[in-house]
Coordinates of N, CA and C in Angstrom, one line a residue:
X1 N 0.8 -1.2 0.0 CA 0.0 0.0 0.0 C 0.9 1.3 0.0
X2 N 2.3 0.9 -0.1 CA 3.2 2.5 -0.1 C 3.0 3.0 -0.9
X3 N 3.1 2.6 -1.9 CA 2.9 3.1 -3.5 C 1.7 3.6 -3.3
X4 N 0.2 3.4 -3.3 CA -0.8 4.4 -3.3 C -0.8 5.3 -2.3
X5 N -0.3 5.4 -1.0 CA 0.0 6.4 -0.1 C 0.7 7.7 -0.4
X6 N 1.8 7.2 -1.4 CA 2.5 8.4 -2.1 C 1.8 9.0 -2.9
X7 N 0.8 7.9 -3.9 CA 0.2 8.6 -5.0 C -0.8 9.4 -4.1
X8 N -1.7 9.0 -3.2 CA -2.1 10.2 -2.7 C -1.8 11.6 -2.0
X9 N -0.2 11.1 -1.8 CA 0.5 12.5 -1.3 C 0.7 13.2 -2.5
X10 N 0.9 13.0 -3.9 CA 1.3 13.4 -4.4 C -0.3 14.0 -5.5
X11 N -1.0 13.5 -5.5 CA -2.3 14.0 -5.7 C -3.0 14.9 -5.3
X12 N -2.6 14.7 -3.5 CA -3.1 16.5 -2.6 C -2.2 17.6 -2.8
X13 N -0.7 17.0 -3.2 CA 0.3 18.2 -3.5 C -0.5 19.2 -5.4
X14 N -0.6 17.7 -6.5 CA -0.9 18.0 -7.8 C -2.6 19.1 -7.1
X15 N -3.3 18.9 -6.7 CA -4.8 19.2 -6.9 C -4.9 20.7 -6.4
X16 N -3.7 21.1 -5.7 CA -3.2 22.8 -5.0 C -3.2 23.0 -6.2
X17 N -2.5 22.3 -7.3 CA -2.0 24.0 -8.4 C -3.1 23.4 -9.3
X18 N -3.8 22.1 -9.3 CA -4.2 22.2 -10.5 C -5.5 21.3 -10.5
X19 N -7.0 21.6 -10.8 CA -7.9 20.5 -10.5 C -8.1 19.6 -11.0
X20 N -7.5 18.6 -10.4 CA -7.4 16.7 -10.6 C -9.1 16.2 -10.2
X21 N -9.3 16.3 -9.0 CA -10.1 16.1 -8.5 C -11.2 17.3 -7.8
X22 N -12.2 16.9 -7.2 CA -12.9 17.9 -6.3 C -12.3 17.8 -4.3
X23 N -12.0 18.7 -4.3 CA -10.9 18.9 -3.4 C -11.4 18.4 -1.7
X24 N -13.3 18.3 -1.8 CA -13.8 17.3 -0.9 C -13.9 15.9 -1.6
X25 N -13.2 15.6 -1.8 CA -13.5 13.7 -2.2 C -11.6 13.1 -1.3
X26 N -10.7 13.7 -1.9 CA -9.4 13.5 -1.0 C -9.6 12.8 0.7
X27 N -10.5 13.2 1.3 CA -10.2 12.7 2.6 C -11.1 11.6 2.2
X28 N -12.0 11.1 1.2 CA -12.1 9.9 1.5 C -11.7 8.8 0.1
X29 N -10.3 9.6 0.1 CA -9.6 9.0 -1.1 C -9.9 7.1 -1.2
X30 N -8.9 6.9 0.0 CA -9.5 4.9 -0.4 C -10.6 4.8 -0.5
X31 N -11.9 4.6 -0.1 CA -13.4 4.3 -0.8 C -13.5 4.9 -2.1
X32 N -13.5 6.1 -2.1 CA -14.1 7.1 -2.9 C -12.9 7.1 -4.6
X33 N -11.9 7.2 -4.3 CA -11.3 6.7 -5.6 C -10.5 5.6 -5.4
X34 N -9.5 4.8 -4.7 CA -8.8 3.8 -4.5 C -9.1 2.5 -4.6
X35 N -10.8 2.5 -3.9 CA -11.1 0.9 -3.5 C -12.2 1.3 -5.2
X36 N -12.9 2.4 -5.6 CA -13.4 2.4 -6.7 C -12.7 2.2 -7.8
X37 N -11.8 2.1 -8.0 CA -10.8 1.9 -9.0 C -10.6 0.2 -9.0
X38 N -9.9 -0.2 -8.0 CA -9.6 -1.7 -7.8 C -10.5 -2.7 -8.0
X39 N -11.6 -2.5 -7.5 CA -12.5 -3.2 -7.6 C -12.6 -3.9 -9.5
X40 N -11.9 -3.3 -10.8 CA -12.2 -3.1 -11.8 C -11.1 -4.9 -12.1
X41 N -10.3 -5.1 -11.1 CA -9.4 -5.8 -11.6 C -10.4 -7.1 -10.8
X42 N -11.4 -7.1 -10.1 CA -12.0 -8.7 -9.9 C -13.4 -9.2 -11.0
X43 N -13.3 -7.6 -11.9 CA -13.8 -7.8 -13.0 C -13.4 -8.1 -14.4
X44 N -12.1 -8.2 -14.1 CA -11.9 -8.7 -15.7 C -10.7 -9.1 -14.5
X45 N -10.3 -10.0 -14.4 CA -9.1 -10.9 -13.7 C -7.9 -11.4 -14.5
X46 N -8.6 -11.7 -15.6 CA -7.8 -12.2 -16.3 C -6.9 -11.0 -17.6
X47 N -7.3 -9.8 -17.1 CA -6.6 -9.0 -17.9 C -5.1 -8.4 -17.5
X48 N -4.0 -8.4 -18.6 CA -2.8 -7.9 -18.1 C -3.0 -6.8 -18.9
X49 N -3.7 -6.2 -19.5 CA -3.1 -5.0 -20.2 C -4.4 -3.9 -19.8
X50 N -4.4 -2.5 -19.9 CA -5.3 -2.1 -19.9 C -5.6 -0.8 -20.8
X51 N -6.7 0.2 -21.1 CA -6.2 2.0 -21.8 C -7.3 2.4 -20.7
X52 N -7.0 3.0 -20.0 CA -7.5 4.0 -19.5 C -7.9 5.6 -20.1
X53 N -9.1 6.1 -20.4 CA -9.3 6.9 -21.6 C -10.1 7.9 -20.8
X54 N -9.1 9.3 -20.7 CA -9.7 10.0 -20.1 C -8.9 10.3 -18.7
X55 N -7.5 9.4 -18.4 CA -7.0 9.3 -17.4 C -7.4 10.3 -16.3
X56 N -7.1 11.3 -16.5 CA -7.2 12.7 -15.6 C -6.1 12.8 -14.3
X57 N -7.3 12.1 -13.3 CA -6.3 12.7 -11.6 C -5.8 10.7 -11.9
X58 N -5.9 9.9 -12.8 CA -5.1 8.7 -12.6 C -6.3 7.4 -12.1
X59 N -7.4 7.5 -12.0 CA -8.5 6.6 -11.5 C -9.0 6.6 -12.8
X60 N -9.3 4.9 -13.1 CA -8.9 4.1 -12.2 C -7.2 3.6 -12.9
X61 N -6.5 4.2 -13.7 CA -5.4 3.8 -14.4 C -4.1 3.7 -13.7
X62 N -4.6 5.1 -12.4 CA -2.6 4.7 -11.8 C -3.3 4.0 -11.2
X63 N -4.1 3.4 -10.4 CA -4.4 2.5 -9.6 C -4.3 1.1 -10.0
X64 N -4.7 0.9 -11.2 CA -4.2 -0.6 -11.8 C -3.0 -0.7 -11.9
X65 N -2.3 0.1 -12.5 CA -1.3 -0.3 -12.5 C -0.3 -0.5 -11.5
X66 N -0.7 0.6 -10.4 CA 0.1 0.2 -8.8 C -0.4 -1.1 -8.7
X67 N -1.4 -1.9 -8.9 CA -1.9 -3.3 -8.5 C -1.5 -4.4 -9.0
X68 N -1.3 -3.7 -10.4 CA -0.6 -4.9 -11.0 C 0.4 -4.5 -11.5
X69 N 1.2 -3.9 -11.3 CA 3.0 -4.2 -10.7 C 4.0 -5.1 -10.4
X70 N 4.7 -5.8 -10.7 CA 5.0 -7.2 -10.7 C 4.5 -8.4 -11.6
X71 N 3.3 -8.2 -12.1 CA 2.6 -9.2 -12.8 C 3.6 -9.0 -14.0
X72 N 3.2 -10.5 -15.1 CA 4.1 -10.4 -15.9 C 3.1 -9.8 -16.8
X73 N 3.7 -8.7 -17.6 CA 3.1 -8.5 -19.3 C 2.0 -7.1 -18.8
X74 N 2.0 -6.9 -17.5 CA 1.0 -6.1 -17.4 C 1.5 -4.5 -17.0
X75 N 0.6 -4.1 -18.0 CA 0.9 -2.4 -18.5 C -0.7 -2.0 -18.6
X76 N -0.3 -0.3 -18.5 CA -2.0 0.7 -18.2 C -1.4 1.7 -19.1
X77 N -2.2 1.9 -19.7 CA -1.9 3.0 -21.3 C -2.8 4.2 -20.4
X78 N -2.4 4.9 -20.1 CA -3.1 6.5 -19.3 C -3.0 7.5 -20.4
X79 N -4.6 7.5 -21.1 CA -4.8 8.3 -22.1 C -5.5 9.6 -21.4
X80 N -5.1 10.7 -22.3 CA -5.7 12.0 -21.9 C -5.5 12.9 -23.0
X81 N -6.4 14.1 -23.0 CA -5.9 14.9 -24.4 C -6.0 16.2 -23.6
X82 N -5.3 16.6 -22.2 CA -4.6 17.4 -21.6 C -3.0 17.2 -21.5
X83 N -2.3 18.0 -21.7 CA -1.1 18.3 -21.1 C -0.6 18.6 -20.3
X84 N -1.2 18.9 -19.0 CA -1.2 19.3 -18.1 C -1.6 18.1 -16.9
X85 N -2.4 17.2 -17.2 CA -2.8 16.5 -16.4 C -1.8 15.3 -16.9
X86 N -1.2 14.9 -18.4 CA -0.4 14.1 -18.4 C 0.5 14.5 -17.9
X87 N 1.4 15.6 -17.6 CA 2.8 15.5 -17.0 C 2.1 14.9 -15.9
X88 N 1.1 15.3 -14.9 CA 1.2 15.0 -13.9 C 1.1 13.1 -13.6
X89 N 0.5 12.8 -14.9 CA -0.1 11.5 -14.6 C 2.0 10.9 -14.9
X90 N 2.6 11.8 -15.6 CA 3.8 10.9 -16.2 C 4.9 10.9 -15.0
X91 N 4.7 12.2 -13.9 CA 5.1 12.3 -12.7 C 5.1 11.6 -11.7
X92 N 3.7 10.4 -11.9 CA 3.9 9.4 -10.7 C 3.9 8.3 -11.2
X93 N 3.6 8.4 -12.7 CA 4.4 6.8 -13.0 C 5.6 7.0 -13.0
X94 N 6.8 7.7 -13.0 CA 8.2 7.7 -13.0 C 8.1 7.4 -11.4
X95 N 7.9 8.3 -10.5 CA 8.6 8.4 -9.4 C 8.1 6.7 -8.4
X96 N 6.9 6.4 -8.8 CA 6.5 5.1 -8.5 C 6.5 3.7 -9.3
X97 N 7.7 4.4 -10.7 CA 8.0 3.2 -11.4 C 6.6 2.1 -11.8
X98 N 5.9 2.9 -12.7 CA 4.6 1.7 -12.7 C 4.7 1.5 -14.1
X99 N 4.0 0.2 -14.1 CA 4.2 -0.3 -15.7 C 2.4 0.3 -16.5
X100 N 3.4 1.6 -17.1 CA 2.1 2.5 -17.6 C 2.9 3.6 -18.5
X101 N 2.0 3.7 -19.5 CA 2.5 4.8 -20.6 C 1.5 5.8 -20.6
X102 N 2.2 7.2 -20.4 CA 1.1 8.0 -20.6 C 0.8 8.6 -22.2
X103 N -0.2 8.6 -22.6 CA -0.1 8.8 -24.0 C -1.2 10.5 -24.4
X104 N -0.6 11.3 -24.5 CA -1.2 12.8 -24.7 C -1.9 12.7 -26.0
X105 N -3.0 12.7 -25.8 CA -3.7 12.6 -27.0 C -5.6 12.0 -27.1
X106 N -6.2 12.0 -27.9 CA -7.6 12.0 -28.4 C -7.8 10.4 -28.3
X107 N -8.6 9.7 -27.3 CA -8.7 8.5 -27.1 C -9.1 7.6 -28.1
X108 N -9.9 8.1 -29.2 CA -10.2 7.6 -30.2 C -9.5 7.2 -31.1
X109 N -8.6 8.0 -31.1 CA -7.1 8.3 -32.1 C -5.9 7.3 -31.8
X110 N -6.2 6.4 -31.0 CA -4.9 5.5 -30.6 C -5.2 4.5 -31.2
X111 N -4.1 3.7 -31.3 CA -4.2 2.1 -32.4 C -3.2 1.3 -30.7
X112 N -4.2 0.9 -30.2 CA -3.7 0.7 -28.9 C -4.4 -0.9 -28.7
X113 N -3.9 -2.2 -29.0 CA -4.6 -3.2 -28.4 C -4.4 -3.7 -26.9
X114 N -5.7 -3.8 -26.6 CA -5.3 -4.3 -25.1 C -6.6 -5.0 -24.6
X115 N -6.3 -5.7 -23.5 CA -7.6 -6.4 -23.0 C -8.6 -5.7 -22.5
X116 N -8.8 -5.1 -21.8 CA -9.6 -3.9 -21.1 C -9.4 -2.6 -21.6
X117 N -10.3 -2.3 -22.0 CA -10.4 -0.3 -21.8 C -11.8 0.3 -21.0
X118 N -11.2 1.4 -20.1 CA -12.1 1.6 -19.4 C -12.2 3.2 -19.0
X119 N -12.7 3.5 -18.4 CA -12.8 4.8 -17.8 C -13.9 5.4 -17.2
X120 N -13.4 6.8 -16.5 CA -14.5 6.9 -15.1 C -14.7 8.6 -15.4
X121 N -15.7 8.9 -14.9 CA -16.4 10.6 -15.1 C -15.5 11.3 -16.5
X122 N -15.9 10.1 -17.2 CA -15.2 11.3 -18.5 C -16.2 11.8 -19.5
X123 N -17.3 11.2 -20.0 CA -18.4 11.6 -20.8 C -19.7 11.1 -20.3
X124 N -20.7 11.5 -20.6 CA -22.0 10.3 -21.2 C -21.6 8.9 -22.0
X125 N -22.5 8.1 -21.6 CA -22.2 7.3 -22.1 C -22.1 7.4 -24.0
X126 N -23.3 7.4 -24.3 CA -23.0 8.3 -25.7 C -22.0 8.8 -25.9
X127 N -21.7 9.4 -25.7 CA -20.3 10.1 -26.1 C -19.1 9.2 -25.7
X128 N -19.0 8.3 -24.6 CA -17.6 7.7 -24.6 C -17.9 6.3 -25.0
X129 N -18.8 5.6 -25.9 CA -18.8 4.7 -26.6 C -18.1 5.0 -27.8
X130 N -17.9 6.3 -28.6 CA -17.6 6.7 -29.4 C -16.0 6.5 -29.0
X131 N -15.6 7.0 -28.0 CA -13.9 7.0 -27.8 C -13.9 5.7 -27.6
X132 N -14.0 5.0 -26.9 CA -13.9 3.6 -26.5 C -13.9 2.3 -27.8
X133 N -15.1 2.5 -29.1 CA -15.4 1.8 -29.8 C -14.4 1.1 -30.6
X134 N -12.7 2.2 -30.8 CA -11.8 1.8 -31.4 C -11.1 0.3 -30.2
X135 N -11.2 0.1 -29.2 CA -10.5 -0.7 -28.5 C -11.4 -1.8 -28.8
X136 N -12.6 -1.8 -28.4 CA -13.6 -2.5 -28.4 C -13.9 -4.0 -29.9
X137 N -13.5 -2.9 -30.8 CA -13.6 -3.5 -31.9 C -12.5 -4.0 -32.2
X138 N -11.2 -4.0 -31.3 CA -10.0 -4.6 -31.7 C -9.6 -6.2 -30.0
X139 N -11.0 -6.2 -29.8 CA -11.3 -7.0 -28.8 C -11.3 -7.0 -27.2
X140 N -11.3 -5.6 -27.0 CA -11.0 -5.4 -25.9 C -12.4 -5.7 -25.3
X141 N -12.4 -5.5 -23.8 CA -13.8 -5.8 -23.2 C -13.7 -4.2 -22.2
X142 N -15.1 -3.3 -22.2 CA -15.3 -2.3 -21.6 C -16.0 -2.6 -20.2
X143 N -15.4 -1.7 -19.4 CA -15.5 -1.7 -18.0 C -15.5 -0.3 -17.1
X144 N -16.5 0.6 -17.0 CA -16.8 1.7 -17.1 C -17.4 1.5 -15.7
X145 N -16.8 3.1 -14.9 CA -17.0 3.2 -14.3 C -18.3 4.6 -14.0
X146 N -19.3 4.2 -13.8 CA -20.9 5.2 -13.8 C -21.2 5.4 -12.3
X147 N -21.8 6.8 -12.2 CA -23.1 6.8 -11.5 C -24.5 6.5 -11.0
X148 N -24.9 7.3 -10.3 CA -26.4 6.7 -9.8 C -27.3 6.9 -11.7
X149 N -27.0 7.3 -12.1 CA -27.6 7.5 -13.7 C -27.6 6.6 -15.4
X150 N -26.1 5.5 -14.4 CA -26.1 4.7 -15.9 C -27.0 4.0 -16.4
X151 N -28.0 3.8 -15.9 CA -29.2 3.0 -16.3 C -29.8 4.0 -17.2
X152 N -29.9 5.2 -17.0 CA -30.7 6.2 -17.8 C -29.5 6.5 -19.3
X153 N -28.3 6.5 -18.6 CA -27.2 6.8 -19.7 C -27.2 5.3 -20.8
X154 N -27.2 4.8 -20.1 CA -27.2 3.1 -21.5 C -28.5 3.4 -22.0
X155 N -29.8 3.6 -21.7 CA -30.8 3.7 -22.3 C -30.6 4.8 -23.4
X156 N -30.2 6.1 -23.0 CA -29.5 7.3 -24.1 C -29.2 6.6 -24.9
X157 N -27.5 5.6 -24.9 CA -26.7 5.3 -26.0 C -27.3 4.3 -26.4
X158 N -28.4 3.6 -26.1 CA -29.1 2.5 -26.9 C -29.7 3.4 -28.0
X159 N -29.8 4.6 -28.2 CA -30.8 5.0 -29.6 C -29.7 5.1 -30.3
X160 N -28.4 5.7 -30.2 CA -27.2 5.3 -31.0 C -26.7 4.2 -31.5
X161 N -26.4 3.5 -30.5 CA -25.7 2.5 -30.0 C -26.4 1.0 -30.3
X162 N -25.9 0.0 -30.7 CA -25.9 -1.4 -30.3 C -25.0 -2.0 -29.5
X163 N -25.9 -2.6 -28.0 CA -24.6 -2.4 -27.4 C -25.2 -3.9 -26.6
X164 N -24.3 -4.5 -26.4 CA -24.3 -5.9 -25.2 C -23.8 -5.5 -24.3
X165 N -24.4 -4.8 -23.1 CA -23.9 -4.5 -21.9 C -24.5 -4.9 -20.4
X166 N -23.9 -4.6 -19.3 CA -24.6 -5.8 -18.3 C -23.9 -4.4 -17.1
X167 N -24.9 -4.2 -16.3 CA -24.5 -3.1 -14.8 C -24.4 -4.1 -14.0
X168 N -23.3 -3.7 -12.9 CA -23.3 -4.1 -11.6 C -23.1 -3.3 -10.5
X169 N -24.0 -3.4 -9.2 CA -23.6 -2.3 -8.4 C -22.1 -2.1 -7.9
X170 N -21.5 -1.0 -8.2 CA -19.9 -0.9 -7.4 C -19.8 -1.3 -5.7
X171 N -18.8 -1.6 -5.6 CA -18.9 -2.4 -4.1 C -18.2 -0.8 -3.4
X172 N -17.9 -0.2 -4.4 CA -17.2 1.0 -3.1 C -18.7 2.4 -2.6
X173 N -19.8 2.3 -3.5 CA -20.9 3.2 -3.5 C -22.1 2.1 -4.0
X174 N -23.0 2.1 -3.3 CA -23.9 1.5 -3.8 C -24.9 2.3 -4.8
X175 N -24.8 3.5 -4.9 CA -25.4 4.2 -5.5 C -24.5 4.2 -6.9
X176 N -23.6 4.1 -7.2 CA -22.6 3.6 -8.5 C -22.5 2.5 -9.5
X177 N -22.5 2.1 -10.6 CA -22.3 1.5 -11.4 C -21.2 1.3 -12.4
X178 N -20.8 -0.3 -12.4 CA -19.8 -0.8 -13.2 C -20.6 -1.5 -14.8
X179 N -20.2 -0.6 -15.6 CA -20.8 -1.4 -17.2 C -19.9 -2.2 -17.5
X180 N -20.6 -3.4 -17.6 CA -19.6 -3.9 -18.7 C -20.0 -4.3 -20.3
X181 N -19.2 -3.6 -20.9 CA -19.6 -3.9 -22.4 C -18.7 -5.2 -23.0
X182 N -19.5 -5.9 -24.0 CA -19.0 -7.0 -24.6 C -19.1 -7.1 -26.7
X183 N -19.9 -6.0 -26.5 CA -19.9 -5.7 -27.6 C -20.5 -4.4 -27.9
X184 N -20.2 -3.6 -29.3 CA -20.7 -2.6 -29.1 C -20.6 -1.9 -30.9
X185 N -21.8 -1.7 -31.8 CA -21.5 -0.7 -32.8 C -22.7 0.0 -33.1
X186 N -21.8 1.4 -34.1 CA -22.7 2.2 -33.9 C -24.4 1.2 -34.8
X187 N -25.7 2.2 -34.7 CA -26.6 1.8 -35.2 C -26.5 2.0 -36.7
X188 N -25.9 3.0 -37.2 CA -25.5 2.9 -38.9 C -25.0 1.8 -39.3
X189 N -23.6 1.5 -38.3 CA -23.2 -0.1 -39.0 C -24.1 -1.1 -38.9
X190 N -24.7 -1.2 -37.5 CA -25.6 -2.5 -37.6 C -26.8 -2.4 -39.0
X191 N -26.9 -1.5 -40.0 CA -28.1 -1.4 -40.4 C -27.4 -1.6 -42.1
X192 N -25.9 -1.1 -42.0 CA -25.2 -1.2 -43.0 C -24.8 -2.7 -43.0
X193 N -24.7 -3.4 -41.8 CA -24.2 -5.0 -41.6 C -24.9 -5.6 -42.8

């Protein structure tokens, strides 16, 4: 647990000059981002690779990869299309040596295979099916982390979307949701299929 202790020292230091997070969620950093993050790895178990899309303050991406650390073949792709939040994100992969690349740029825009792609408070669902779709279609499995709302949000991206997806309540908020997508294309292709 050293390694996340720092990342959270180093998180309340990043969030003074720059907003990572909302500056009341920090004191209940383990529930509220730490144990919400982790929880993603008894969901796909068998995954060593991951893209995190939308990285931001590092949830749930530096947190995988502090976890799986030692494993063999296992790496966290911490995408973001700030500058400012990737130095920070490239700041604690260096100093905490984690097997993770931060990659500055448009999530959609990456030729990135991996087993999992995932990500947390970055769009509507609609809208981050679209970023996500490139991983998806190169076999990855989606693992999203939602609100008290994703039921109303998958309903949204179902008038877009064809999507095979399945919620489960998060063990760190009961009022939260983990999607998991298994498949996913837009409704033009399915109609063009």
């Amino acid at each position: 647990m050293g390694e996340l202790e720092r990342f959270l020292e180093m998180l309340t230091e990043g969030n003074d000059v720059m907003n990572l997070v909302g500056p009341d969620t920090i004191p209940d950093f383990w529930n509220r981002h730490a144990w919400d993050s982790a929880q993603l790895l008894d969901k796909a178990g068998f995954a060593r690779t991951w893209a995190d899309l939308g990285a931001g303050a590092g949830f749930p991406g530096l947190v995988l990869a502090s976890l799986s650390k030692g494993k063999p073949d296992a790496h966290v792709w911490l995408i973001d299309s700030l500058q400012k939040r990737c130095r920070f994100l490239q700041t604690v992969v260096d100093e905490l040596a984690l097997p993770a690349t931060v990659v500055w740029g448009r999530a959609e825009e990456q030729a990135i295979k991996v087993d999992v792609v995932t990500a947390r408070a970055v769009a509507p669902m609609e809208k981050l099916f679209g970023y996500a779709q490139p991983y998806l279609l190169r076999g990855a499995q989606g693992l999203f982390l939602k609100g008290e709302k994703a039921a109303a949000e998958l309903k949204e991206a179902s008038k877009t979307w064809h999507v095979e997806a399945e919620l489960s309540v998060s063990r760190s908020d009961p009022r939260g949701r983990i999607v998991t997508v298994r498949s996913l294309r837009s409704r033009g292709q399915q109609q063009r299929a």
